[in-house]
């Protein structure tokens, strides 16, 4: 029998406290799961979470930054991600999101992760949410 | 080469038969995946699946019970879960779901799992669906 | 410390190039993640991706074929899948999708995978999208 695997919550200092009893990221064994991230700016004490801006570009880039902060705090990088789930609110945003995505991931050194994009409802003002599963090692 | 990993279906006695050729839960290696659960009461022979009630609170607590039954039947607990996906039908339910969630998970001894919440369509009468990924060991 | 795990993109020859910097499938360690697949026919050089037909049946069977091609290219089969996520656009399609699903998976030799079905928006003309997580070994 192997030793008991440790389970670790990942909470970057840039992040607002989760609005409920969940972790922004969690690592157990060689899996790191990033919770659904949105385009909130780094947390400011005493202020409500604020989106990076009203546009898809602003929110997408901030969402990537928020996912990345969790990956790095957990000892991983984009190279370790095997799946990203992208939730958009508008089918009309697909082409623009892909352009931002390609730009952002242009320098990826390993195989890009798999991805699923679907169109759902999100809280008012939010245009994109992304979560990610990484395999470390 | 390691031995072939066993794949096991998990079917708690409290559950209705799945409406199609899928498993309520499945374990392979140290991963246990719980299928999307809704707020159906324990199965009664010869009766159609019935939600625990019309309210978000009733359905959420029953959905937690249904996920938990699968985790336990598979040798896991909430402590092993690294990701929960919460599907709601109404953005207006977010705050209430979080309150129920925090109450339910108040006594969690390890890091809470990551979580993604999005708003989708569900079959008539159902307000919430949850699935979960656990890492055993 | 174990050797660094290899991460491999999986791109069946039948598939159109992904519309962005992601992989149709990716394998790392013993996990194989299949990206969201839709009912596009095998790629034809110089032609835009074309759905197998307008009906749920045509698109579901083609989507299964597309997921299967990625599993097989990655050295896996349906038997290795622990989770399938099925995205439909219409609650009214659930029963028909289940009938096609049961027919397709009638001969599965191991425990069927877990599954979550939710109702979302998809690009015009697409009725179903499916992704899958497999554990090899």
XYZ file of C-alpha atoms in Angstrom:
411
model
C 0.000 0.000 0.000
C 1.363 3.427 -0.921
C 1.532 6.239 1.630
C -1.586 8.332 2.039
C -1.677 11.061 -0.586
C -1.659 14.617 0.699
C -4.444 16.976 -0.383
C -3.516 20.636 -0.548
C -5.624 23.742 -1.089
C -4.072 26.331 -3.397
C -4.907 29.958 -2.637
C -2.802 32.555 -4.467
C -2.452 35.865 -2.615
C -3.899 37.651 -5.651
C -7.229 35.893 -5.246
C -10.376 36.945 -3.446
C -11.563 34.447 -0.852
C -13.824 31.874 -2.527
C -17.504 32.843 -1.996
C -18.127 29.408 -0.455
C -16.348 26.448 1.125
C -14.345 25.423 -1.932
C -10.727 25.915 -2.977
C -9.501 27.940 -5.955
C -7.235 25.016 -6.634
C -6.524 21.689 -5.030
C -3.736 19.199 -5.497
C -3.822 15.529 -4.596
C -1.270 13.034 -5.862
C -0.151 14.251 -9.263
C -3.469 15.930 -10.132
C -4.059 19.634 -9.789
C -7.593 20.879 -10.336
C -8.208 24.572 -10.876
C -11.709 25.758 -9.944
C -13.733 27.854 -12.366
C -12.002 31.216 -12.698
C -13.494 34.427 -14.026
C -12.000 37.788 -14.969
C -11.782 39.303 -11.482
C -8.850 41.616 -10.787
C -6.466 40.770 -7.935
C -8.297 40.999 -4.618
C -8.300 44.303 -2.736
C -9.012 44.080 0.999
C -12.506 45.315 1.767
C -13.601 45.605 -1.868
C -16.021 43.368 -3.739
C -14.486 41.329 -6.592
C -14.268 43.493 -9.715
C -13.984 42.247 -13.329
C -10.941 43.462 -15.267
C -13.274 45.262 -17.650
C -16.441 44.882 -19.678
C -14.826 43.374 -22.799
C -14.229 39.724 -23.654
C -10.524 40.467 -24.201
C -10.026 42.035 -20.793
C -11.920 39.280 -19.016
C -10.278 36.457 -20.945
C -6.738 37.672 -20.287
C -7.519 38.224 -16.591
C -9.101 34.762 -16.391
C -5.939 33.234 -17.896
C -3.866 35.162 -15.320
C -6.058 33.822 -12.515
C -5.780 30.209 -13.718
C -2.014 30.627 -14.149
C -1.577 31.989 -10.624
C -3.214 28.847 -9.233
C -1.185 26.526 -11.454
C 2.060 28.201 -10.376
C 1.139 28.324 -6.685
C 0.574 24.559 -7.015
C 3.912 23.933 -8.707
C 2.510 23.512 -12.225
C 2.472 25.497 -15.457
C 0.307 25.693 -18.577
C 2.463 22.879 -19.980
C 0.983 20.486 -17.430
C -2.664 21.220 -18.246
C -4.488 18.402 -20.032
C -7.993 19.945 -20.097
C -9.464 23.404 -20.126
C -13.188 24.009 -19.972
C -14.210 27.339 -21.433
C -17.656 28.651 -20.616
C -18.876 31.543 -22.744
C -22.227 33.295 -22.598
C -22.543 34.085 -26.297
C -21.859 31.896 -29.358
C -20.867 35.111 -31.118
C -17.773 35.322 -28.868
C -16.197 32.057 -30.082
C -14.007 33.492 -32.854
C -12.712 36.358 -30.714
C -12.006 34.055 -27.762
C -10.072 31.721 -30.079
C -7.973 34.627 -31.383
C -7.093 35.690 -27.818
C -6.467 32.035 -26.899
C -4.076 31.483 -29.811
C -2.175 34.653 -29.064
C -1.861 33.769 -25.381
C -0.742 30.186 -26.004
C 1.489 30.917 -29.024
C 4.667 29.995 -27.138
C 3.470 26.792 -25.488
C 6.369 24.334 -25.653
C 4.394 21.102 -25.183
C 1.196 19.706 -26.676
C -1.696 22.100 -26.011
C -4.346 20.785 -23.632
C -7.673 19.429 -24.788
C -10.549 21.896 -24.514
C -14.330 21.997 -24.449
C -16.244 25.208 -25.093
C -19.942 25.502 -24.303
C -22.358 28.398 -23.893
C -24.008 28.821 -20.515
C -25.392 31.449 -18.178
C -22.962 33.300 -15.896
C -23.522 35.980 -13.239
C -24.319 39.425 -14.660
C -21.324 41.161 -16.219
C -19.200 38.025 -16.613
C -18.529 36.833 -20.174
C -16.159 33.915 -19.600
C -15.263 31.285 -17.020
C -12.448 28.723 -17.319
C -11.362 25.737 -15.241
C -8.397 23.449 -15.796
C -7.069 20.011 -14.902
C -3.302 19.509 -14.760
C -1.196 16.381 -14.390
C 2.103 17.105 -12.650
C 5.365 15.289 -13.158
C 4.388 -2.814 -16.899
C 1.942 -2.506 -14.005
C -0.956 -4.895 -13.634
C -4.091 -4.034 -15.559
C -6.203 -1.604 -13.542
C -9.638 -2.809 -12.572
C -12.657 -0.699 -13.554
C -15.616 -0.944 -11.220
C -19.151 0.375 -11.522
C -20.587 1.854 -8.335
C -24.320 1.476 -7.842
C -25.647 2.314 -4.352
C -28.830 0.459 -3.415
C -30.518 3.815 -2.794
C -30.213 4.791 -6.435
C -32.627 4.387 -9.297
C -31.206 2.484 -12.242
C -29.441 4.929 -14.587
C -31.781 5.904 -17.459
C -29.113 4.773 -19.929
C -25.998 2.617 -20.231
C -23.836 4.633 -17.844
C -22.754 4.136 -14.226
C -23.681 6.354 -11.274
C -20.065 6.092 -10.319
C -17.009 4.359 -11.648
C -13.619 3.676 -10.159
C -10.444 2.906 -12.048
C -7.009 3.058 -10.453
C -7.170 5.729 -7.781
C -9.792 7.826 -9.555
C -13.470 7.731 -8.683
C -15.825 9.640 -10.931
C -19.362 10.359 -9.752
C -21.890 10.909 -12.557
C -24.190 13.927 -12.507
C -26.552 13.529 -9.567
C -29.846 15.317 -9.035
C -32.217 15.576 -6.072
C -34.064 12.283 -6.572
C -35.191 10.467 -3.428
C -33.981 6.893 -2.825
C -35.382 4.589 -5.492
C -38.702 2.863 -4.864
C -39.330 -0.290 -6.928
C -41.881 0.399 -9.637
C -42.002 4.157 -9.083
C -40.572 6.850 -11.335
C -37.694 8.876 -9.829
C -39.097 11.640 -7.618
C -37.301 14.844 -6.564
C -36.969 15.403 -2.789
C -39.108 18.506 -3.174
C -39.601 21.633 -5.219
C -37.135 23.852 -3.325
C -33.436 24.422 -3.977
C -32.640 23.459 -0.375
C -34.440 20.110 -0.571
C -32.905 19.239 -3.927
C -29.401 20.373 -2.983
C -29.304 18.346 0.236
C -30.667 15.279 -1.568
C -28.126 15.723 -4.361
C -25.324 15.856 -1.763
C -26.724 12.661 -0.206
C -26.745 10.982 -3.604
C -23.157 11.983 -4.396
C -22.065 10.882 -0.912
C -23.702 7.464 -1.299
C -21.650 6.849 -4.440
C -18.422 8.079 -2.870
C -18.918 5.791 0.127
C -19.949 2.796 -1.965
C -16.667 3.331 -3.830
C -14.587 3.541 -0.668
C -14.177 7.315 -0.706
C -15.496 10.291 1.247
C -15.995 14.021 0.668
C -12.405 14.470 1.851
C -11.161 12.721 -1.296
C -13.046 14.922 -3.760
C -10.875 17.297 -5.775
C -13.574 18.747 -8.066
C -17.293 19.338 -7.885
C -19.261 20.688 -10.807
C -22.457 22.420 -9.776
C -25.075 23.039 -12.432
C -27.840 25.475 -11.505
C -30.697 26.664 -13.666
C -30.955 30.186 -12.250
C -28.223 32.735 -11.432
C -30.523 33.934 -8.662
C -29.903 30.630 -6.815
C -26.156 31.142 -6.363
C -26.201 32.786 -2.932
C -28.684 30.296 -1.470
C -26.764 27.318 -2.891
C -23.557 28.673 -1.366
C -25.217 29.022 2.033
C -26.427 25.406 1.898
C -23.005 24.326 0.608
C -21.136 26.049 3.457
C -23.463 24.596 6.061
C -23.104 21.095 4.612
C -19.313 21.222 4.330
C -18.675 23.087 7.600
C -16.962 20.091 9.187
C -14.736 19.075 6.287
C -11.385 18.089 7.788
C -9.230 18.457 4.660
C -8.911 21.121 1.970
C -12.267 21.647 0.268
C -12.431 20.526 -3.361
C -12.263 22.935 -6.277
C -15.620 23.833 -7.794
C -17.148 25.267 -10.941
C -20.696 26.601 -11.003
C -22.472 27.357 -14.272
C -26.080 27.942 -15.275
C -27.614 25.499 -17.735
C -30.889 23.903 -18.678
C -32.044 20.832 -16.738
C -35.119 18.596 -17.108
C -38.340 20.214 -15.856
C -38.570 20.438 -12.057
C -34.853 19.950 -11.417
C -32.948 22.953 -10.028
C -29.491 21.500 -9.433
C -27.145 18.792 -10.688
C -23.716 17.950 -9.261
C -20.903 15.634 -10.314
C -17.620 14.967 -8.554
C -14.117 13.635 -9.159
C -12.279 11.998 -6.266
C -8.692 10.821 -5.896
C -8.383 7.900 -3.490
C -5.446 7.070 -1.322
C 11.298 10.871 -8.086
C 9.692 9.242 -11.096
C 10.753 10.117 -14.626
C 9.094 13.130 -16.175
C 5.762 12.127 -17.673
C 5.418 12.599 -21.405
C 2.535 14.713 -22.722
C 1.286 13.781 -26.160
C -1.189 15.465 -28.473
C -3.580 13.100 -30.243
C -4.691 14.138 -33.711
C -6.492 11.483 -35.762
C -6.126 11.894 -39.513
C -9.923 11.971 -39.801
C -10.129 15.195 -37.830
C -10.207 18.792 -38.962
C -7.461 20.929 -37.449
C -8.679 22.368 -34.125
C -9.991 25.930 -34.633
C -7.574 27.136 -31.940
C -4.390 26.158 -30.092
C -5.813 23.095 -28.349
C -5.526 19.350 -28.977
C -8.372 17.009 -29.944
C -6.949 14.692 -27.348
C -3.998 14.695 -25.022
C -2.356 11.973 -22.996
C -0.165 12.437 -19.945
C 0.725 9.607 -17.617
C -2.205 7.208 -17.646
C -4.832 9.889 -18.340
C -6.252 10.535 -21.782
C -8.517 13.545 -22.155
C -10.677 13.865 -25.255
C -11.672 17.442 -26.126
C -15.297 18.292 -26.833
C -16.275 16.551 -30.058
C -19.214 17.362 -32.294
C -20.806 15.614 -35.257
C -18.410 16.815 -37.949
C -17.667 14.398 -40.784
C -14.046 13.381 -41.433
C -12.043 16.385 -42.570
C -11.792 17.133 -46.270
C -8.820 19.289 -47.326
C -9.967 22.796 -48.181
C -13.537 22.331 -46.960
C -15.112 23.803 -43.850
C -16.133 21.251 -41.175
C -19.525 19.782 -42.034
C -21.966 18.075 -39.633
C -22.941 14.495 -40.532
C -26.531 15.681 -40.919
C -29.241 17.753 -39.314
C -30.638 15.020 -37.040
C -29.683 14.135 -33.484
C -29.047 10.526 -34.539
C -26.645 11.428 -37.328
C -24.754 13.892 -35.157
C -24.625 11.628 -32.093
C -23.247 8.647 -34.022
C -20.661 10.857 -35.750
C -19.694 12.405 -32.415
C -19.179 8.901 -30.970
C -17.022 8.045 -34.007
C -14.952 11.184 -33.451
C -14.411 10.471 -29.750
C -13.541 6.851 -30.563
C -10.966 7.877 -33.179
C -9.143 9.940 -30.554
C -9.318 7.196 -27.925
C -7.894 4.663 -30.373
C -5.196 7.001 -31.688
C -4.161 7.397 -28.028
C -4.096 3.655 -27.358
C -7.392 3.520 -25.463
C -10.910 2.252 -26.092
C -14.403 2.954 -24.802
C -13.672 0.432 -22.024
C -11.107 2.823 -20.533
C -13.436 5.834 -20.321
C -14.489 6.800 -16.803
C -16.463 9.964 -17.639
C -18.415 11.276 -20.574
C -19.925 14.739 -20.610
C -22.852 15.061 -22.956
C -23.981 18.543 -23.937
C -27.372 18.787 -25.595
C -29.187 21.903 -26.704
C -32.726 20.689 -26.027
C -34.170 18.841 -23.014
C -36.551 17.209 -25.470
C -33.608 15.283 -26.975
C -32.741 13.370 -23.780
C -34.806 10.235 -24.434
C -33.676 9.911 -28.054
C -30.012 10.479 -27.112
C -30.303 7.771 -24.440
C -31.777 5.324 -26.957
C -28.896 5.941 -29.374
C -26.435 5.765 -26.460
C -27.760 2.404 -25.272
C -27.703 0.950 -28.747
C -24.150 2.148 -29.339
C -22.815 0.894 -26.000
C -24.796 -2.359 -25.909
C -21.663 -4.498 -26.264
C -19.463 -2.726 -23.745
C -17.540 -5.431 -21.891
C -16.591 -3.431 -18.792
C -18.473 -1.111 -16.453
C -19.950 1.785 -18.427
C -18.420 5.190 -17.686
C -20.087 7.782 -15.504
C -21.906 10.511 -17.397
C -23.292 13.993 -16.926
C -25.832 15.465 -19.332
C -26.671 19.158 -19.320
C -28.382 21.517 -21.743
C -26.336 24.382 -23.112
C -25.950 26.588 -26.144
C -23.877 25.273 -29.070
C -22.931 26.853 -32.419
C -25.782 26.992 -34.923
C -26.693 23.609 -36.420
C -24.955 21.516 -33.737
C -27.202 19.480 -31.435
C -24.684 17.555 -29.345
C -21.132 17.791 -28.026
C -19.305 15.114 -26.014
C -15.978 14.971 -24.215
C -14.419 12.053 -22.369
C -11.798 11.224 -19.761
C -10.077 7.837 -19.946
C -7.727 6.068 -17.546
C -5.330 3.759 -19.361
C -3.834 0.582 -18.020
